[in-house]
XYZ file of C-alpha atoms in Angstrom:
458
model
C -80.463 -150.173 120.100
C -79.934 -151.742 116.787
C -83.410 -150.751 115.648
C -82.837 -147.147 116.664
C -79.480 -147.029 114.912
C -81.044 -148.345 111.702
C -83.782 -145.752 111.870
C -81.276 -142.980 112.415
C -79.193 -144.107 109.495
C -82.219 -144.221 107.261
C -83.181 -140.735 108.283
C -79.673 -139.437 107.672
C -79.650 -141.121 104.275
C -82.962 -139.525 103.441
C -81.649 -136.120 104.510
C -78.557 -136.575 102.374
C -80.681 -137.611 99.409
C -82.907 -134.635 99.921
C -79.921 -132.277 100.058
C -78.581 -133.854 96.871
C -81.823 -133.306 95.080
C -81.965 -129.738 96.290
C -78.395 -129.088 95.139
C -79.093 -130.819 91.823
C -82.258 -128.858 91.335
C -80.424 -125.652 92.143
C -77.697 -126.581 89.686
C -80.199 -127.391 86.975
C -82.054 -124.178 87.631
C -78.809 -122.229 87.406
C -77.878 -123.975 84.150
C -81.346 -123.321 82.759
C -81.079 -119.685 83.749
C -77.640 -119.428 82.102
C -78.945 -121.126 78.973
C -81.875 -118.765 78.797
C -79.577 -115.809 79.235
C -77.287 -117.118 76.478
C -80.237 -117.733 74.160
C -81.561 -114.299 74.965
C -78.209 -112.719 74.154
C -78.006 -114.702 70.904
C -81.554 -113.666 70.036
C -80.768 -110.057 70.764
C -77.639 -110.292 68.627
C -79.567 -111.883 65.755
C -82.269 -109.249 66.062
C -79.615 -106.542 66.151
C -78.016 -107.946 62.996
C -81.402 -108.036 61.256
C -82.205 -104.495 62.343
C -78.775 -103.282 61.244
C -79.183 -105.031 57.877
C -82.639 -103.550 57.364
C -81.478 -100.083 58.370
C -78.444 -100.413 56.113
C -80.474 -101.659 53.152
C -83.395 -99.255 53.414
C -81.946 -96.239 55.207
C -78.156 -96.096 54.936
C -77.493 -97.741 51.540
C -80.014 -95.672 49.535
C -78.233 -92.527 50.714
C -74.738 -93.846 50.003
C -73.002 -92.416 46.987
C -72.589 -94.642 43.959
C -70.628 -91.884 42.232
C -69.171 -88.482 43.063
C -68.889 -85.930 40.254
C -66.680 -83.154 41.574
C -68.632 -82.189 44.719
C -71.978 -83.586 43.562
C -72.980 -87.028 44.872
C -75.228 -89.507 43.052
C -76.995 -91.612 45.663
C -77.995 -95.219 45.266
C -81.651 -94.200 45.509
C -81.281 -91.671 42.695
C -79.473 -94.282 40.609
C -82.156 -96.907 41.188
C -84.929 -94.433 40.385
C -83.177 -93.545 37.128
C -82.792 -97.215 36.172
C -86.510 -97.730 36.784
C -87.296 -94.716 34.589
C -84.998 -95.834 31.762
C -86.537 -99.315 31.855
C -90.055 -97.863 31.859
C -89.196 -95.550 28.947
C -88.119 -98.532 26.898
C -91.133 -100.611 27.893
C -93.500 -97.822 26.831
C -91.585 -97.413 23.559
C -91.809 -101.108 22.717
C -95.471 -101.384 23.677
C -96.333 -98.408 21.475
C -94.326 -99.810 18.573
C -95.946 -103.190 18.956
C -99.385 -101.591 18.765
C -98.308 -99.549 15.705
C -97.118 -102.709 13.909
C -100.316 -104.610 14.602
C -98.814 -106.879 17.245
C -96.056 -108.234 15.008
C -93.316 -109.151 17.507
C -90.999 -110.177 14.702
C -90.664 -106.587 13.480
C -89.872 -105.389 17.010
C -87.216 -108.077 17.412
C -85.672 -107.106 14.085
C -85.521 -103.343 14.482
C -85.396 -102.847 18.281
C -83.062 -105.646 19.257
C -80.767 -103.438 21.358
C -83.706 -102.231 23.438
C -84.709 -105.844 24.060
C -81.127 -106.650 25.111
C -81.156 -103.719 27.557
C -84.283 -105.006 29.288
C -83.222 -108.654 29.490
C -82.909 -109.571 33.197
C -79.490 -111.188 32.762
C -78.138 -107.862 31.469
C -79.227 -105.836 34.523
C -75.691 -105.012 35.649
C -74.545 -103.987 32.171
C -77.614 -101.811 31.714
C -77.080 -100.315 35.176
C -73.510 -99.370 34.261
C -74.792 -97.658 31.099
C -77.333 -95.666 33.106
C -74.785 -94.686 35.778
C -72.357 -93.442 33.110
C -75.185 -91.445 31.570
C -75.965 -89.869 34.927
C -72.303 -88.949 35.428
C -72.199 -87.375 31.951
C -75.345 -85.392 32.677
C -73.840 -84.067 35.907
C -70.692 -82.990 34.080
C -72.792 -81.347 31.366
C -74.933 -79.493 33.897
C -71.827 -78.262 35.732
C -70.165 -77.199 32.457
C -73.362 -75.434 31.431
C -73.525 -73.660 34.781
C -69.962 -72.438 34.338
C -71.111 -70.828 31.061
C -74.229 -69.260 32.555
C -76.566 -71.698 30.781
C -79.836 -72.342 32.585
C -82.958 -74.408 31.881
C -86.183 -73.156 33.421
C -89.394 -75.066 34.097
C -90.970 -73.130 31.232
C -88.213 -74.366 28.927
C -88.922 -77.945 29.982
C -92.655 -77.468 29.408
C -92.023 -76.027 25.931
C -89.709 -78.926 25.019
C -92.297 -81.458 26.163
C -94.897 -79.679 24.028
C -92.555 -79.792 21.033
C -92.274 -83.560 21.394
C -96.062 -83.718 20.935
C -95.979 -81.138 18.062
C -97.637 -78.614 20.355
C -96.479 -75.027 19.890
C -98.878 -73.065 22.038
C -101.776 -73.768 19.684
C -99.863 -72.541 16.635
C -98.004 -74.238 13.817
C -94.242 -74.737 14.200
C -91.968 -72.233 12.555
C -91.559 -73.458 8.982
C -88.132 -74.569 7.923
C -86.443 -72.485 5.226
C -87.134 -73.668 1.715
C -84.293 -75.897 0.593
C -82.315 -74.695 -2.358
C -81.911 -77.445 -4.907
C -78.305 -78.434 -5.349
C -77.278 -79.667 -8.768
C -75.705 -83.087 -8.359
C -72.834 -83.891 -10.712
C -73.669 -86.380 -13.431
C -71.708 -89.628 -13.731
C -68.464 -89.057 -15.537
C -68.723 -91.788 -18.141
C -71.331 -93.756 -19.976
C -71.049 -97.558 -19.596
C -69.513 -99.254 -22.581
C -72.207 -100.869 -24.742
C -72.094 -104.648 -24.629
C -73.885 -105.435 -27.858
C -74.873 -103.775 -31.131
C -78.368 -104.328 -32.494
C -78.208 -104.892 -36.268
C -81.729 -106.043 -37.102
C -84.302 -103.509 -38.159
C -86.727 -102.729 -35.420
C -90.202 -101.775 -36.651
C -91.354 -98.299 -35.799
C -93.718 -98.280 -32.889
C -97.294 -97.355 -33.661
C -98.244 -94.014 -32.200
C -100.995 -94.116 -29.595
C -103.502 -91.318 -29.183
C -102.616 -88.696 -26.644
C -104.360 -89.581 -23.371
C -106.994 -87.218 -22.124
C -105.824 -85.290 -19.122
C -107.576 -86.420 -15.968
C -108.569 -84.334 -13.006
C -105.767 -82.712 -11.087
C -104.899 -83.866 -7.586
C -106.680 -82.184 -4.745
C -104.213 -80.098 -2.732
C -103.310 -81.578 0.636
C -105.125 -79.940 3.533
C -103.245 -77.381 5.584
C -101.831 -78.707 8.843
C -104.042 -78.095 11.851
C -102.242 -76.839 14.973
C -102.353 -79.194 17.958
C -104.663 -77.737 20.560
C -103.836 -77.372 24.233
C -106.532 -79.916 25.167
C -105.189 -82.479 22.698
C -101.637 -81.965 23.930
C -102.679 -82.291 27.581
C -104.616 -85.480 26.836
C -101.632 -87.093 25.092
C -99.299 -86.021 27.897
C -101.640 -87.359 30.556
C -101.814 -90.700 28.761
C -98.021 -90.915 28.657
C -97.624 -89.952 32.301
C -100.267 -92.533 33.269
C -98.229 -95.194 31.456
C -95.216 -94.153 33.484
C -97.159 -94.122 36.749
C -98.423 -97.648 36.044
C -94.791 -98.706 35.791
C -93.754 -97.005 39.011
C -92.240 -93.836 37.526
C -93.026 -90.320 38.705
C -93.661 -87.295 36.537
C -90.614 -85.683 38.093
C -88.314 -88.366 36.662
C -89.728 -87.734 33.174
C -89.255 -83.960 33.453
C -85.720 -84.389 34.833
C -84.811 -86.410 31.737
C -86.143 -83.663 29.460
C -84.190 -81.047 31.422
C -80.973 -83.073 30.980
C -81.566 -83.190 27.216
C -81.982 -79.419 27.074
C -78.776 -78.865 29.016
C -76.909 -81.053 26.520
C -78.402 -79.252 23.520
C -77.590 -75.806 24.885
C -74.076 -76.783 25.897
C -73.521 -78.149 22.388
C -74.644 -74.835 20.907
C -72.343 -72.924 23.267
C -69.351 -75.130 22.438
C -69.980 -74.725 18.720
C -69.861 -70.969 19.194
C -66.745 -71.159 21.399
C -64.930 -73.356 18.877
C -66.226 -71.340 15.936
C -67.480 -74.576 14.429
C -67.808 -74.212 10.687
C -71.074 -75.024 8.944
C -69.043 -76.132 5.950
C -66.754 -79.099 5.370
C -64.662 -80.477 2.570
C -66.534 -82.928 0.352
C -64.994 -85.342 -2.103
C -66.165 -87.010 -5.328
C -64.373 -90.227 -6.172
C -64.373 -93.368 -8.244
C -64.143 -96.602 -6.366
C -63.271 -100.170 -7.336
C -64.316 -102.989 -4.992
C -62.985 -106.560 -4.905
C -63.802 -109.646 -2.860
C -60.216 -110.943 -2.835
C -56.930 -109.196 -2.337
C -55.110 -110.937 -5.160
C -57.386 -109.482 -7.820
C -57.287 -106.063 -6.135
C -53.482 -106.100 -6.066
C -53.314 -107.145 -9.725
C -55.549 -104.247 -10.788
C -53.739 -101.793 -8.518
C -50.434 -102.786 -10.130
C -51.651 -101.659 -13.557
C -53.700 -98.637 -12.470
C -52.311 -95.163 -13.207
C -53.550 -91.591 -13.362
C -53.778 -91.956 -17.142
C -55.707 -95.221 -17.487
C -57.914 -95.430 -14.381
C -60.973 -94.068 -16.205
C -60.704 -96.719 -18.871
C -60.261 -99.494 -16.284
C -63.090 -98.173 -14.132
C -65.470 -97.849 -17.083
C -64.632 -101.331 -18.330
C -65.438 -102.865 -14.933
C -68.524 -100.694 -14.611
C -69.845 -101.935 -17.950
C -69.490 -105.635 -17.173
C -72.708 -107.638 -17.149
C -73.584 -109.357 -13.886
C -72.459 -112.955 -14.063
C -72.353 -115.173 -10.937
C -70.001 -117.560 -12.736
C -67.469 -114.896 -13.695
C -63.954 -115.222 -12.322
C -63.718 -111.519 -11.521
C -65.338 -110.110 -8.391
C -64.664 -106.495 -9.328
C -67.351 -103.862 -8.942
C -67.135 -100.186 -9.890
C -69.077 -97.182 -8.607
C -68.818 -93.402 -8.324
C -69.721 -91.470 -5.161
C -70.389 -87.766 -4.895
C -70.037 -85.167 -2.160
C -69.025 -87.273 0.801
C -67.436 -85.816 3.910
C -64.644 -87.496 5.783
C -67.094 -88.382 8.553
C -69.429 -89.932 5.984
C -66.673 -92.192 4.705
C -65.499 -93.077 8.200
C -69.019 -94.206 9.071
C -69.808 -95.977 5.785
C -66.403 -97.601 5.252
C -63.733 -97.075 7.933
C -61.635 -94.217 9.362
C -58.602 -95.563 7.492
C -60.475 -95.492 4.197
C -61.703 -91.938 4.840
C -58.202 -90.703 5.639
C -56.716 -92.357 2.572
C -59.306 -90.841 0.201
C -59.020 -87.303 1.604
C -55.208 -87.395 1.713
C -54.871 -88.665 -1.859
C -54.177 -86.332 -4.764
C -56.847 -85.741 -7.401
C -56.866 -88.360 -10.226
C -54.418 -90.526 -8.296
C -55.414 -94.066 -7.263
C -54.995 -95.027 -3.602
C -53.301 -98.241 -2.557
C -55.559 -101.204 -1.878
C -57.523 -100.564 1.351
C -59.017 -103.506 3.288
C -62.320 -102.767 5.021
C -64.009 -105.258 7.357
C -67.806 -105.213 7.198
C -70.229 -105.686 10.088
C -70.631 -109.335 9.167
C -66.875 -109.876 9.356
C -66.264 -110.155 5.612
C -63.319 -108.216 4.172
C -63.604 -106.165 0.977
C -60.743 -104.489 -0.850
C -61.092 -100.965 -2.211
C -59.195 -98.719 -4.607
C -60.383 -95.100 -4.632
C -59.523 -92.332 -7.107
C -60.556 -88.833 -5.969
C -61.950 -86.797 -8.887
C -62.740 -83.560 -7.084
C -62.871 -81.799 -3.718
C -64.887 -78.759 -2.620
C -66.165 -76.949 0.450
C -69.922 -77.381 0.872
C -72.470 -76.649 3.628
C -73.088 -79.484 6.094
C -76.537 -80.934 6.492
C -78.308 -80.187 9.765
C -77.757 -83.778 10.875
C -74.045 -83.633 10.074
C -73.652 -80.314 11.840
C -75.441 -81.688 14.914
C -73.076 -84.652 14.879
C -70.147 -82.233 14.939
C -71.627 -80.452 17.958
C -72.225 -83.723 19.741
C -68.577 -84.621 19.185
C -67.561 -81.388 20.943
C -69.730 -82.346 23.940
C -68.278 -85.862 24.029
C -64.733 -84.493 23.915
C -65.483 -82.099 26.771
C -67.008 -84.894 28.895
C -63.912 -87.042 28.322
C -61.617 -84.257 29.464
C -63.763 -83.473 32.536
C -63.967 -87.102 33.658
C -60.262 -87.368 34.378
C -59.726 -87.168 38.154
C -63.114 -85.545 38.808
C -65.277 -88.650 38.932
C -65.267 -91.420 41.528
C -67.517 -94.434 40.896
C -68.209 -97.111 43.527
C -69.040 -100.781 42.870
C -71.526 -101.680 45.620
C -74.461 -100.804 43.325
C -73.839 -103.776 41.035
C -76.045 -106.226 42.962
C -78.684 -103.553 43.596
C -79.730 -102.773 40.008
C -83.543 -102.876 39.651
C -84.997 -105.332 37.146
C -88.449 -103.790 37.254
C -90.488 -102.854 35.371
C -90.028 -106.021 33.406
C -90.850 -106.411 29.762
C -93.625 -108.805 28.821
C -92.306 -112.238 27.790
C -94.185 -111.938 24.486
C -91.403 -109.667 23.182
C -88.879 -112.495 23.575
C -91.088 -115.227 22.127
C -90.285 -116.771 18.765
C -92.509 -115.028 16.228
C -95.141 -117.145 14.562
C -94.144 -117.818 10.956
C -96.496 -116.481 8.337
C -98.272 -119.406 6.671
C -97.380 -119.848 3.048
C -100.152 -119.088 0.641
C -100.946 -122.111 -1.522
C -100.255 -121.587 -5.204
C -103.434 -122.155 -7.145
C -102.619 -123.828 -10.460
C -103.730 -121.994 -13.520
C -106.622 -123.580 -15.350
C -106.301 -123.450 -19.102
C -109.190 -121.814 -20.883
C -110.608 -124.164 -23.532
C -110.284 -122.849 -27.058
C -113.541 -121.791 -28.652
C -114.710 -123.662 -31.729
C -114.807 -121.566 -34.864
C -117.407 -122.584 -37.450
C -116.460 -122.040 -41.062
C -118.830 -119.769 -42.954
């Protein structure tokens, strides 16, 4: 009986243990299944996030608007394509200049520093902002041109591209009108002589009249650029752009934008009846390095004695040890814009507002290097004269800039999400940022004295 009871208990214990294991196995299986489901859900979520990010970056974002100009949208893709083009244009320019200067990087760094700054990777956002503002301006210009019935055809673009290569359909460009020589006024006074020569100077011995040599051969007549030559040069340029990831369409779109700006400038000049003439001024000017000396001279300067004072300063010999820093000059036929650019807007206004033969107060002008100079100007004459082509073009450009400023108010919306999406390619070769190799100094060869020849007495 006892043996049977023990056996039964053992069997029951085994059954209980077996049921435990089954329940535990079921529980573990259920937990494993739940874990796999959770991991699957997490994986699906991660995959969904990745897919959404990819779709947003490569499908949605490129079509988002970085700016809205009235009803016209500038997409991120268009903005990025334009940045790539502007970078490529600068790279091609620098590479061509480097080849023209025989590989001298120092010259490029000296004269094209701003272009190098534009292409520096750390300045990508600043450069991108410049490009975006340019695109906004071009949209405003195109819309303003459209309002005035101005159009630019594909043929116009082709002709403008040809002009940039000096190609005019196989003919020479229309010659510019012959310039009429303008008589420049002579300086008002002769410098005061600083010394009188009293010794007798021997009369110079007359030399025989030189025999006239052959006359210069006339320069050959310009040869028109042929269609084949133009096409070859254009193909080379476009290939440079293609190598940098820029399409021909981007290049032509840039030329079209330039034409719209030029034609709008012409239309605005006609609308505003922009004069081809402007007031020009002739004036004496005294320049000082310190205000105390300038104030002292200004305190004694009058309409009656300024010529004497000016001529005295003008006639002084250069002396680095002299106490005075005064310098005198006379400038002719300057427009107000000329003076604003060369000196300062305040200086230009003071000169043009001043009466003839009346000295201005002392005017402080800060130079580009931060140094301050002190000026006294005395207008000697004013007259209306024709503007140069460059000055007239500047006036037209100012009309366009003023129009753009007025159109920007309330009509332009610019987003900020583009700032971390500005392309940095194509990149400029590091050689342009390298320190230029200094030119080795040429050793100075000492002069060797020629021994005197021995003269034998007769």
